[in-house]
Amino acid sequence: MVICGAGFGGLSAISRLTRAGMRVTLVDGHLYSTFQPLLYQVATAGLNPGDVAYPAGGFARRYGAIFRRGELAAVDPASRRIKLSSGHDMGYDYLILATGVTTAFYGVKGAAEHTFGLYTRTDAIVLRDHLMAGFERLSEDQGDLNVTVVGGGATGVELAGTLAELRRTVLDSTFPDVDPARVRVRLVEMAPHLLGPFHPKLQEYAKAQLLDRGVDVRLDTRIGEVTADQVRLAHGEDLPSDITVWAAGVAAGPGVAGWGLPQGKNGRIVVGPDLRVQGQDRIFAVGDIAVNPEDPTPQLAQPALQMGRHAATQIVRLEGKQATEPFTYHDKGIMATIGRRSAVVQLPQRLRIRGTLAWLAWLALHLVTLLGHRNRMSAMLNLSWRYLTWGHGGGVIVGDDPPPFLVDGPLPVGSDRGHGTVPSRA
């Protein structure tokens, strides 16, 4: 058994397979698994990068599996072998693809070159360093700092809300000479509402909370082009933007096309009802990388966890000469936070919660589901410090200064084109 990807879907499949006596190898390009729902807290200096990372090898070993570092480069179903980008190959009896996805720019000119993503741990660290550098620049130079968040889903709303709160609470103590009004946070969404999967009342609540925090919310707005210092809207208006964060959607990475497997919307792998890849008997795909055109699932953590367990169960059934069963997603609810003491929770049976209670529920769930006791304790300490010291500066975790110049990429705020290196965003 080979599982490619140490995200929610890949990790959730391991224990069920090893308990059935199968030899499992977990393959991932990183040595760690990233808890993506809290990446925005890393980007806004509330959590350390290590708080959202857990050793993939340690997790695999806990359940009797083997970990091997590598990026999937090719799949050969005929010989049941995969090839890694390092040149190494390995055989499999069954293969689970759980590699996740990457940022989708939808053909917007300049978006890939001049925006920051927030899908990986590296993305969060790079964004954090540029945000802190932007704040520092305000204490030295004239002018404003304009931050544009593109995408009104959970990630965009959470990031925009937290940035607005940083402006109001942290700048006073960390950069007391900076007028918070010089930091402008804007959220741009092409749909007529925020948080698409949520009930309209919760959508309106989220919008109102962002507006109360001073976020410039632009709905029903399309972006035509992004440059190093502005966002050009489709109707021709130019908005100043020193830092532009793209949280508007995801797509399969460019390497997926080389696997030779059927691809659907945004390049995702097409699967059947039982999560086997279309036309394949021994290859499954789970999580964000998989799409069943007849019954698509939300691109969230809970569907990925359930898909991973289901794929593992179907492999056990196939080995026992039993027929596979179709995947059914059991909706356990969705949630998003706007900021301190403000969140929205939507549960089955039309149960909806907002405000402080929803925020506490969001906080508790995310702390409990973090991998590793150390990570849970560290995250609880850092978030407690951030929110308990509210109004007294909170806490910001700073990192390194960003490179002075990114070739064909976002410029650090206030810098001139000079010399520098290009950091990896892998």
CSV table of C-alpha atoms in Angstrom, one decimal:
chain,number,residue,atom,x,y,z
A,1,MET,CA,0.0,0.0,0.0
A,2,VAL,CA,1.3,3.4,-1.0
A,3,ILE,CA,-0.3,6.7,0.2
A,4,CYS,CA,1.0,9.9,-1.5
A,5,GLY,CA,0.3,12.9,0.6
A,6,ALA,CA,0.5,13.6,4.4
A,7,GLY,CA,-2.6,15.8,4.6
A,8,PHE,CA,-5.9,15.1,6.3
A,9,GLY,CA,-6.9,12.5,3.7
A,10,GLY,CA,-3.7,10.6,3.6
A,11,LEU,CA,-3.1,10.4,7.3
A,12,SER,CA,-6.7,9.3,8.0
A,13,ALA,CA,-6.2,6.2,5.8
A,14,ILE,CA,-3.1,4.8,7.5
A,15,SER,CA,-4.5,3.2,10.8
A,16,ARG,CA,-7.3,1.3,9.1
A,17,LEU,CA,-4.9,-0.2,6.6
A,18,THR,CA,-2.2,-1.2,9.1
A,19,ARG,CA,-4.8,-2.7,11.4
A,20,ALA,CA,-5.8,-5.0,8.5
A,21,GLY,CA,-2.2,-6.2,8.4
A,22,MET,CA,-1.2,-4.3,5.3
A,23,ARG,CA,2.3,-2.9,4.7
A,24,VAL,CA,1.8,0.9,4.2
A,25,THR,CA,4.3,3.4,2.9
A,26,LEU,CA,3.5,7.1,3.3
A,27,VAL,CA,5.1,9.4,0.7
A,28,ASP,CA,5.3,13.2,1.0
A,29,GLY,CA,7.5,16.0,-0.3
A,30,HIS,CA,7.8,17.5,3.2
A,31,LEU,CA,9.0,15.9,6.5
A,32,TYR,CA,5.9,17.2,8.2
A,33,SER,CA,2.1,17.4,7.9
A,34,THR,CA,0.6,20.9,8.0
A,35,PHE,CA,-2.6,21.8,9.9
A,36,GLN,CA,-3.8,24.2,7.2
A,37,PRO,CA,-6.9,25.7,9.1
A,38,LEU,CA,-4.5,27.7,11.3
A,39,LEU,CA,-2.0,28.9,8.7
A,40,TYR,CA,-3.6,32.4,8.8
A,41,GLN,CA,-2.6,32.6,12.5
A,42,VAL,CA,1.0,31.9,11.5
A,43,ALA,CA,0.8,34.5,8.8
A,44,THR,CA,-0.5,37.1,11.3
A,45,ALA,CA,2.2,36.3,13.9
A,46,GLY,CA,-0.1,34.6,16.4
A,47,LEU,CA,1.4,31.1,16.1
A,48,ASN,CA,4.8,29.7,15.5
A,49,PRO,CA,5.3,27.7,12.3
A,50,GLY,CA,6.1,24.7,14.3
A,51,ASP,CA,2.7,24.9,16.1
A,52,VAL,CA,0.9,23.8,12.8
A,53,ALA,CA,3.4,21.1,11.7
A,54,TYR,CA,3.8,17.5,12.9
A,55,PRO,CA,6.5,15.0,11.8
A,56,ALA,CA,5.0,12.8,9.1
A,57,GLY,CA,7.5,10.1,9.8
A,58,GLY,CA,6.5,10.0,13.5
A,59,PHE,CA,2.9,9.7,12.7
A,60,ALA,CA,3.5,6.9,10.2
A,61,ARG,CA,5.7,5.0,12.7
A,62,ARG,CA,3.0,5.3,15.4
A,63,TYR,CA,0.7,3.1,13.3
A,64,GLY,CA,3.4,0.8,12.0
A,65,ALA,CA,3.8,2.4,8.6
A,66,ILE,CA,6.9,3.6,6.7
A,67,PHE,CA,7.6,7.2,5.7
A,68,ARG,CA,9.5,8.1,2.6
A,69,ARG,CA,10.2,11.7,1.5
A,70,GLY,CA,9.5,12.4,-2.2
A,71,GLU,CA,7.2,14.2,-4.7
A,72,LEU,CA,5.1,12.0,-6.9
A,73,ALA,CA,6.2,12.5,-10.5
A,74,ALA,CA,4.6,9.7,-12.5
A,75,VAL,CA,2.1,6.8,-12.2
A,76,ASP,CA,2.3,3.6,-14.2
A,77,PRO,CA,-0.9,1.6,-13.6
A,78,ALA,CA,0.1,-1.2,-15.9
A,79,SER,CA,3.1,-2.1,-13.9
A,80,ARG,CA,1.7,-0.8,-10.6
A,81,ARG,CA,4.6,1.5,-10.0
A,82,ILE,CA,5.1,5.1,-9.2
A,83,LYS,CA,8.1,7.4,-9.8
A,84,LEU,CA,9.2,10.1,-7.5
A,85,SER,CA,10.8,13.4,-8.6
A,86,SER,CA,14.1,12.2,-7.1
A,87,GLY,CA,14.2,9.4,-9.7
A,88,HIS,CA,13.4,6.6,-7.3
A,89,ASP,CA,10.4,4.4,-8.0
A,90,MET,CA,8.4,1.9,-6.0
A,91,GLY,CA,5.7,-0.7,-6.6
A,92,TYR,CA,2.2,-0.8,-5.1
A,93,ASP,CA,-0.7,-3.2,-4.8
A,94,TYR,CA,-3.0,-0.2,-4.1
A,95,LEU,CA,-2.3,3.5,-4.4
A,96,ILE,CA,-4.1,6.4,-2.6
A,97,LEU,CA,-3.5,9.8,-4.0
A,98,ALA,CA,-4.0,12.5,-1.3
A,99,THR,CA,-1.5,15.1,-2.5
A,100,GLY,CA,-3.7,18.1,-2.0
A,101,VAL,CA,-3.9,21.1,-4.3
A,102,THR,CA,-2.4,24.5,-4.8
A,103,THR,CA,-3.6,28.1,-5.5
A,104,ALA,CA,-5.9,28.7,-8.5
A,105,PHE,CA,-5.4,32.0,-10.2
A,106,TYR,CA,-8.2,31.6,-12.9
A,107,GLY,CA,-6.1,33.2,-15.6
A,108,VAL,CA,-6.0,36.6,-13.8
A,109,LYS,CA,-3.0,38.5,-15.3
A,110,GLY,CA,-0.2,39.0,-12.8
A,111,ALA,CA,-1.8,37.1,-10.0
A,112,ALA,CA,0.8,34.3,-10.0
A,113,GLU,CA,3.7,36.7,-10.0
A,114,HIS,CA,2.4,39.4,-7.6
A,115,THR,CA,0.4,37.7,-4.9
A,116,PHE,CA,1.0,35.6,-1.8
A,117,GLY,CA,-0.7,32.3,-1.3
A,118,LEU,CA,-1.8,30.8,2.0
A,119,TYR,CA,-1.8,27.1,1.4
A,120,THR,CA,1.5,25.9,2.8
A,121,ARG,CA,3.6,26.5,5.9
A,122,THR,CA,6.1,28.3,3.7
A,123,ASP,CA,3.4,30.6,2.3
A,124,ALA,CA,2.4,31.6,5.8
A,125,ILE,CA,6.0,32.3,6.9
A,126,VAL,CA,6.7,34.4,3.8
A,127,LEU,CA,3.5,36.4,4.2
A,128,ARG,CA,4.1,37.0,7.9
A,129,ASP,CA,7.6,38.4,7.3
A,130,HIS,CA,6.3,40.7,4.6
A,131,LEU,CA,3.5,41.9,6.8
A,132,MET,CA,5.8,42.6,9.7
A,133,ALA,CA,8.3,44.4,7.3
A,134,GLY,CA,5.4,46.5,6.1
A,135,PHE,CA,4.5,47.5,9.7
A,136,GLU,CA,8.1,48.4,10.4
A,137,ARG,CA,8.4,50.5,7.2
A,138,LEU,CA,5.4,52.6,8.4
A,139,SER,CA,7.4,53.5,11.5
A,140,GLU,CA,10.3,54.8,9.3
A,141,ASP,CA,8.6,56.3,6.2
A,142,GLN,CA,5.6,58.2,5.1
A,143,GLY,CA,2.8,56.6,3.3
A,144,ASP,CA,0.3,53.8,4.0
A,145,LEU,CA,0.2,50.1,3.9
A,146,ASN,CA,-2.5,48.6,1.7
A,147,VAL,CA,-3.3,44.9,2.1
A,148,THR,CA,-5.7,43.2,-0.3
A,149,VAL,CA,-7.2,39.8,0.4
A,150,VAL,CA,-8.7,38.2,-2.6
A,151,GLY,CA,-11.4,35.6,-1.9
A,152,GLY,CA,-14.3,35.7,0.5
A,153,GLY,CA,-14.2,32.1,1.7
A,154,ALA,CA,-13.2,31.1,5.2
A,155,THR,CA,-9.5,31.7,4.7
A,156,GLY,CA,-10.0,35.2,3.2
A,157,VAL,CA,-12.5,36.2,5.9
A,158,GLU,CA,-10.3,34.9,8.8
A,159,LEU,CA,-7.2,36.6,7.4
A,160,ALA,CA,-8.9,39.9,6.7
A,161,GLY,CA,-10.6,40.0,10.1
A,162,THR,CA,-7.3,39.2,12.0
A,163,LEU,CA,-5.3,41.7,10.0
A,164,ALA,CA,-7.9,44.4,10.9
A,165,GLU,CA,-7.6,43.5,14.6
A,166,LEU,CA,-3.8,43.6,14.4
A,167,ARG,CA,-4.1,47.1,13.1
A,168,ARG,CA,-6.3,48.2,16.0
A,169,THR,CA,-4.6,46.4,18.9
A,170,VAL,CA,-1.0,45.5,18.1
A,171,LEU,CA,0.2,48.6,16.4
A,172,ASP,CA,-0.4,50.8,19.4
A,173,SER,CA,2.1,48.8,21.5
A,174,THR,CA,4.5,47.2,19.0
A,175,PHE,CA,4.7,50.3,16.7
A,176,PRO,CA,3.3,53.1,18.9
A,177,ASP,CA,4.4,55.8,16.5
A,178,VAL,CA,2.3,54.4,13.7
A,179,ASP,CA,-1.3,55.7,13.1
A,180,PRO,CA,-3.4,52.6,12.7
A,181,ALA,CA,-5.4,54.4,10.0
A,182,ARG,CA,-2.4,54.1,7.8
A,183,VAL,CA,-3.0,50.4,7.5
A,184,ARG,CA,-5.9,49.6,5.1
A,185,VAL,CA,-7.3,46.1,4.8
A,186,ARG,CA,-9.5,45.2,1.8
A,187,LEU,CA,-11.4,42.0,1.0
A,188,VAL,CA,-12.4,41.4,-2.6
A,189,GLU,CA,-14.9,38.7,-3.5
A,190,MET,CA,-16.5,38.1,-6.9
A,191,ALA,CA,-19.6,36.5,-5.5
A,192,PRO,CA,-22.4,38.7,-4.1
A,193,HIS,CA,-21.8,37.3,-0.6
A,194,LEU,CA,-19.1,36.0,1.7
A,195,LEU,CA,-18.7,32.5,3.0
A,196,GLY,CA,-20.6,30.8,0.2
A,197,PRO,CA,-21.6,27.5,2.0
A,198,PHE,CA,-23.1,29.3,5.0
A,199,HIS,CA,-26.7,30.5,5.7
A,200,PRO,CA,-27.4,34.0,4.4
A,201,LYS,CA,-27.9,35.3,8.0
A,202,LEU,CA,-24.4,34.1,8.9
A,203,GLN,CA,-23.0,35.6,5.7
A,204,GLU,CA,-24.5,39.0,6.6
A,205,TYR,CA,-23.1,38.7,10.2
A,206,ALA,CA,-19.6,38.0,8.9
A,207,LYS,CA,-19.8,41.0,6.6
A,208,ALA,CA,-21.1,43.2,9.3
A,209,GLN,CA,-18.3,42.1,11.7
A,210,LEU,CA,-15.6,42.8,9.0
A,211,LEU,CA,-17.1,46.3,8.4
A,212,ASP,CA,-17.1,47.0,12.1
A,213,ARG,CA,-13.4,46.1,12.2
A,214,GLY,CA,-12.7,48.6,9.4
A,215,VAL,CA,-12.3,46.2,6.5
A,216,ASP,CA,-13.2,47.5,3.1
A,217,VAL,CA,-15.4,44.7,1.7
A,218,ARG,CA,-15.9,44.6,-2.0
A,219,LEU,CA,-18.5,42.0,-3.1
A,220,ASP,CA,-19.6,41.1,-6.6
A,221,THR,CA,-16.2,42.4,-7.8
A,222,ARG,CA,-14.0,40.8,-10.4
A,223,ILE,CA,-10.2,41.3,-10.6
A,224,GLY,CA,-8.7,41.9,-14.1
A,225,GLU,CA,-5.0,42.2,-13.2
A,226,VAL,CA,-2.6,42.3,-10.3
A,227,THR,CA,0.6,44.3,-10.4
A,228,ALA,CA,3.4,44.8,-7.7
A,229,ASP,CA,1.6,47.7,-6.2
A,230,GLN,CA,-2.1,47.6,-7.2
A,231,VAL,CA,-5.1,45.5,-8.0
A,232,ARG,CA,-7.0,46.4,-11.2
A,233,LEU,CA,-10.6,45.6,-11.1
A,234,ALA,CA,-12.5,44.2,-14.2
A,235,HIS,CA,-14.5,47.5,-14.5
A,236,GLY,CA,-11.3,49.5,-14.7
A,237,GLU,CA,-10.8,50.8,-11.1
A,238,ASP,CA,-7.2,50.6,-9.8
A,239,LEU,CA,-6.8,49.9,-6.1
A,240,PRO,CA,-3.5,50.5,-4.3
A,241,SER,CA,-2.1,47.2,-2.9
A,242,ASP,CA,1.3,46.8,-1.3
A,243,ILE,CA,0.6,43.2,-0.3
A,244,THR,CA,-2.0,41.1,-2.1
A,245,VAL,CA,-3.0,37.7,-0.7
A,246,TRP,CA,-4.7,35.3,-3.0
A,247,ALA,CA,-7.3,33.1,-1.2
A,248,ALA,CA,-9.7,32.7,-4.0
A,249,GLY,CA,-9.6,29.0,-4.8
A,250,VAL,CA,-7.5,26.0,-5.4
A,251,ALA,CA,-6.5,23.7,-8.3
A,252,ALA,CA,-4.3,20.7,-8.9
A,253,GLY,CA,-0.6,21.4,-9.1
A,254,PRO,CA,1.0,21.5,-12.6
A,255,GLY,CA,2.7,18.1,-12.0
A,256,VAL,CA,-0.7,16.2,-11.8
A,257,ALA,CA,-1.0,16.3,-15.6
A,258,GLY,CA,2.0,14.1,-15.8
A,259,TRP,CA,0.4,11.3,-13.9
A,260,GLY,CA,-1.7,10.3,-16.9
A,261,LEU,CA,-4.9,10.1,-14.9
A,262,PRO,CA,-8.3,11.7,-15.9
A,263,GLN,CA,-8.7,15.2,-14.7
A,264,GLY,CA,-11.8,17.3,-14.1
A,265,LYS,CA,-12.5,20.8,-13.0
A,266,ASN,CA,-9.3,22.8,-12.0
A,267,GLY,CA,-7.2,19.7,-12.9
A,268,ARG,CA,-8.5,17.6,-10.0
A,269,ILE,CA,-8.5,13.8,-10.4
A,270,VAL,CA,-11.8,12.3,-11.5
A,271,VAL,CA,-13.1,9.5,-9.2
A,272,GLY,CA,-16.1,7.3,-9.2
A,273,PRO,CA,-18.6,6.7,-6.3
A,274,ASP,CA,-16.3,4.5,-4.4
A,275,LEU,CA,-13.4,7.0,-4.8
A,276,ARG,CA,-11.4,4.9,-7.2
A,277,VAL,CA,-9.9,6.9,-10.0
A,278,GLN,CA,-12.0,6.7,-13.2
A,279,GLY,CA,-10.8,3.7,-15.2
A,280,GLN,CA,-8.6,2.3,-12.4
A,281,ASP,CA,-9.2,-0.6,-10.1
A,282,ARG,CA,-6.3,-0.1,-7.7
A,283,ILE,CA,-5.9,3.6,-7.5
A,284,PHE,CA,-7.9,5.9,-5.2
A,285,ALA,CA,-7.9,9.6,-4.8
A,286,VAL,CA,-9.1,11.5,-1.7
A,287,GLY,CA,-9.3,15.0,-0.4
A,288,ASP,CA,-9.0,18.2,-2.4
A,289,ILE,CA,-7.2,16.5,-5.3
A,290,ALA,CA,-10.3,14.2,-6.0
A,291,VAL,CA,-13.6,15.2,-7.6
A,292,ASN,CA,-16.6,13.1,-8.3
A,293,PRO,CA,-18.5,15.2,-10.9
A,294,GLU,CA,-21.8,13.5,-10.0
A,295,ASP,CA,-21.5,14.1,-6.3
A,296,PRO,CA,-18.8,16.8,-5.4
A,297,THR,CA,-17.9,17.3,-1.8
A,298,PRO,CA,-16.8,20.5,-0.1
A,299,GLN,CA,-13.0,21.1,-0.1
A,300,LEU,CA,-12.7,21.0,3.7
A,301,ALA,CA,-10.8,19.0,6.3
A,302,GLN,CA,-13.8,16.9,7.4
A,303,PRO,CA,-14.6,15.5,3.9
A,304,ALA,CA,-10.9,14.7,3.4
A,305,LEU,CA,-10.8,12.8,6.6
A,306,GLN,CA,-13.9,10.8,5.8
A,307,MET,CA,-12.6,10.1,2.2
A,308,GLY,CA,-9.3,8.8,3.5
A,309,ARG,CA,-11.0,6.4,5.9
A,310,HIS,CA,-13.5,5.3,3.2
A,311,ALA,CA,-10.7,4.6,0.6
A,312,ALA,CA,-8.9,2.5,3.2
A,313,THR,CA,-12.0,0.5,4.0
A,314,GLN,CA,-12.6,-0.2,0.3
A,315,ILE,CA,-9.1,-1.5,-0.1
A,316,VAL,CA,-9.7,-3.9,2.9
A,317,ARG,CA,-12.9,-5.0,1.3
A,318,LEU,CA,-11.3,-5.6,-2.1
A,319,GLU,CA,-8.6,-7.7,-0.4
A,320,GLY,CA,-11.4,-9.7,1.2
A,321,LYS,CA,-13.0,-10.3,-2.2
A,322,GLN,CA,-15.9,-8.0,-1.4
A,323,ALA,CA,-17.5,-5.3,-3.5
A,324,THR,CA,-16.8,-1.7,-2.8
A,325,GLU,CA,-19.3,0.7,-1.4
A,326,PRO,CA,-20.0,4.3,-2.6
A,327,PHE,CA,-18.7,7.2,-0.5
A,328,THR,CA,-21.3,9.2,1.4
A,329,TYR,CA,-20.2,12.4,3.1
A,330,HIS,CA,-21.6,12.9,6.6
A,331,ASP,CA,-21.9,16.7,7.1
A,332,LYS,CA,-20.8,17.5,10.7
A,333,GLY,CA,-21.0,21.2,10.2
A,334,ILE,CA,-18.8,24.1,9.1
A,335,MET,CA,-17.3,27.1,10.9
A,336,ALA,CA,-15.3,30.2,10.3
A,337,THR,CA,-13.9,32.9,12.6
A,338,ILE,CA,-13.9,36.6,11.9
A,339,GLY,CA,-11.8,37.6,14.8
A,340,ARG,CA,-11.7,37.8,18.6
A,341,ARG,CA,-15.1,36.7,20.1
A,342,SER,CA,-16.6,36.6,16.6
A,343,ALA,CA,-17.3,33.4,14.6
A,344,VAL,CA,-20.0,31.6,12.7
A,345,VAL,CA,-20.9,27.9,13.1
A,346,GLN,CA,-23.4,26.0,11.0
A,347,LEU,CA,-24.4,22.5,12.2
A,348,PRO,CA,-26.8,20.0,10.7
A,349,GLN,CA,-30.5,20.2,11.6
A,350,ARG,CA,-30.4,24.0,10.9
A,351,LEU,CA,-28.5,24.8,14.1
A,352,ARG,CA,-26.6,28.1,13.7
A,353,ILE,CA,-24.4,29.8,16.2
A,354,ARG,CA,-22.6,33.1,16.0
A,355,GLY,CA,-20.6,35.5,18.2
A,356,THR,CA,-18.6,34.5,21.3
A,357,LEU,CA,-20.0,31.0,21.8
A,358,ALA,CA,-19.2,30.2,18.2
A,359,TRP,CA,-15.7,31.6,18.6
A,360,LEU,CA,-15.1,29.5,21.7
A,361,ALA,CA,-16.3,26.4,19.8
A,362,TRP,CA,-14.1,27.2,16.9
A,363,LEU,CA,-11.1,27.7,19.2
A,364,ALA,CA,-11.7,24.5,21.1
A,365,LEU,CA,-12.2,22.3,18.0
A,366,HIS,CA,-9.0,23.5,16.3
A,367,LEU,CA,-6.9,23.1,19.4
A,368,VAL,CA,-8.2,19.5,20.0
A,369,THR,CA,-7.7,18.5,16.3
A,370,LEU,CA,-4.1,19.7,16.1
A,371,LEU,CA,-1.7,16.7,15.9
A,372,GLY,CA,0.7,16.3,18.8
A,373,HIS,CA,0.4,17.2,22.5
A,374,ARG,CA,3.3,19.7,22.2
A,375,ASN,CA,1.6,21.5,19.3
A,376,ARG,CA,-1.7,21.7,21.2
A,377,MET,CA,0.0,23.1,24.3
A,378,SER,CA,2.1,25.6,22.3
A,379,ALA,CA,-0.9,26.7,20.2
A,380,MET,CA,-3.0,27.1,23.3
A,381,LEU,CA,-0.4,29.2,25.0
A,382,ASN,CA,0.3,31.4,22.0
A,383,LEU,CA,-3.4,32.0,21.2
A,384,SER,CA,-4.2,32.5,24.9
A,385,TRP,CA,-1.5,35.1,25.1
A,386,ARG,CA,-2.8,36.8,21.9
A,387,TYR,CA,-6.4,37.0,23.1
A,388,LEU,CA,-6.0,37.4,26.8
A,389,THR,CA,-3.7,40.4,26.4
A,390,TRP,CA,-6.1,42.0,24.0
A,391,GLY,CA,-6.1,45.7,24.2
A,392,HIS,CA,-2.5,45.6,25.6
A,393,GLY,CA,-0.8,44.8,22.3
A,394,GLY,CA,-1.5,41.1,22.1
A,395,GLY,CA,1.4,39.1,20.9
A,396,VAL,CA,3.2,39.0,17.6
A,397,ILE,CA,5.8,36.4,16.7
A,398,VAL,CA,8.3,37.9,14.3
A,399,GLY,CA,10.6,36.2,12.0
A,400,ASP,CA,13.3,37.2,9.4
A,401,ASP,CA,13.3,40.2,7.2
A,402,PRO,CA,12.1,39.3,3.7
A,403,PRO,CA,14.5,39.4,0.8
A,404,PRO,CA,14.9,42.9,-0.7
A,405,PHE,CA,13.7,41.8,-4.1
A,406,LEU,CA,11.7,39.0,-5.5
A,407,VAL,CA,12.3,38.3,-9.2
A,408,ASP,CA,8.9,38.2,-11.0
A,409,GLY,CA,7.1,38.2,-7.6
A,410,PRO,CA,5.7,40.4,-4.9
A,411,LEU,CA,8.0,43.2,-3.8
A,412,PRO,CA,8.6,43.7,-0.1
A,413,VAL,CA,6.6,46.8,1.0
A,414,GLY,CA,8.4,50.0,0.3
A,415,SER,CA,11.4,48.4,-1.4
A,416,ASP,CA,13.1,49.4,-4.7
A,417,ARG,CA,14.1,47.0,-7.4
A,418,GLY,CA,17.6,46.0,-6.5
A,419,HIS,CA,19.4,42.7,-5.8
A,420,GLY,CA,18.2,39.7,-3.9
A,421,THR,CA,17.2,36.1,-4.1
A,422,VAL,CA,14.0,34.3,-4.7
A,423,PRO,CA,12.6,32.3,-1.7
A,424,SER,CA,11.0,29.0,-2.4
A,425,ARG,CA,7.3,28.7,-2.0
A,426,ALA,CA,7.1,24.9,-2.1
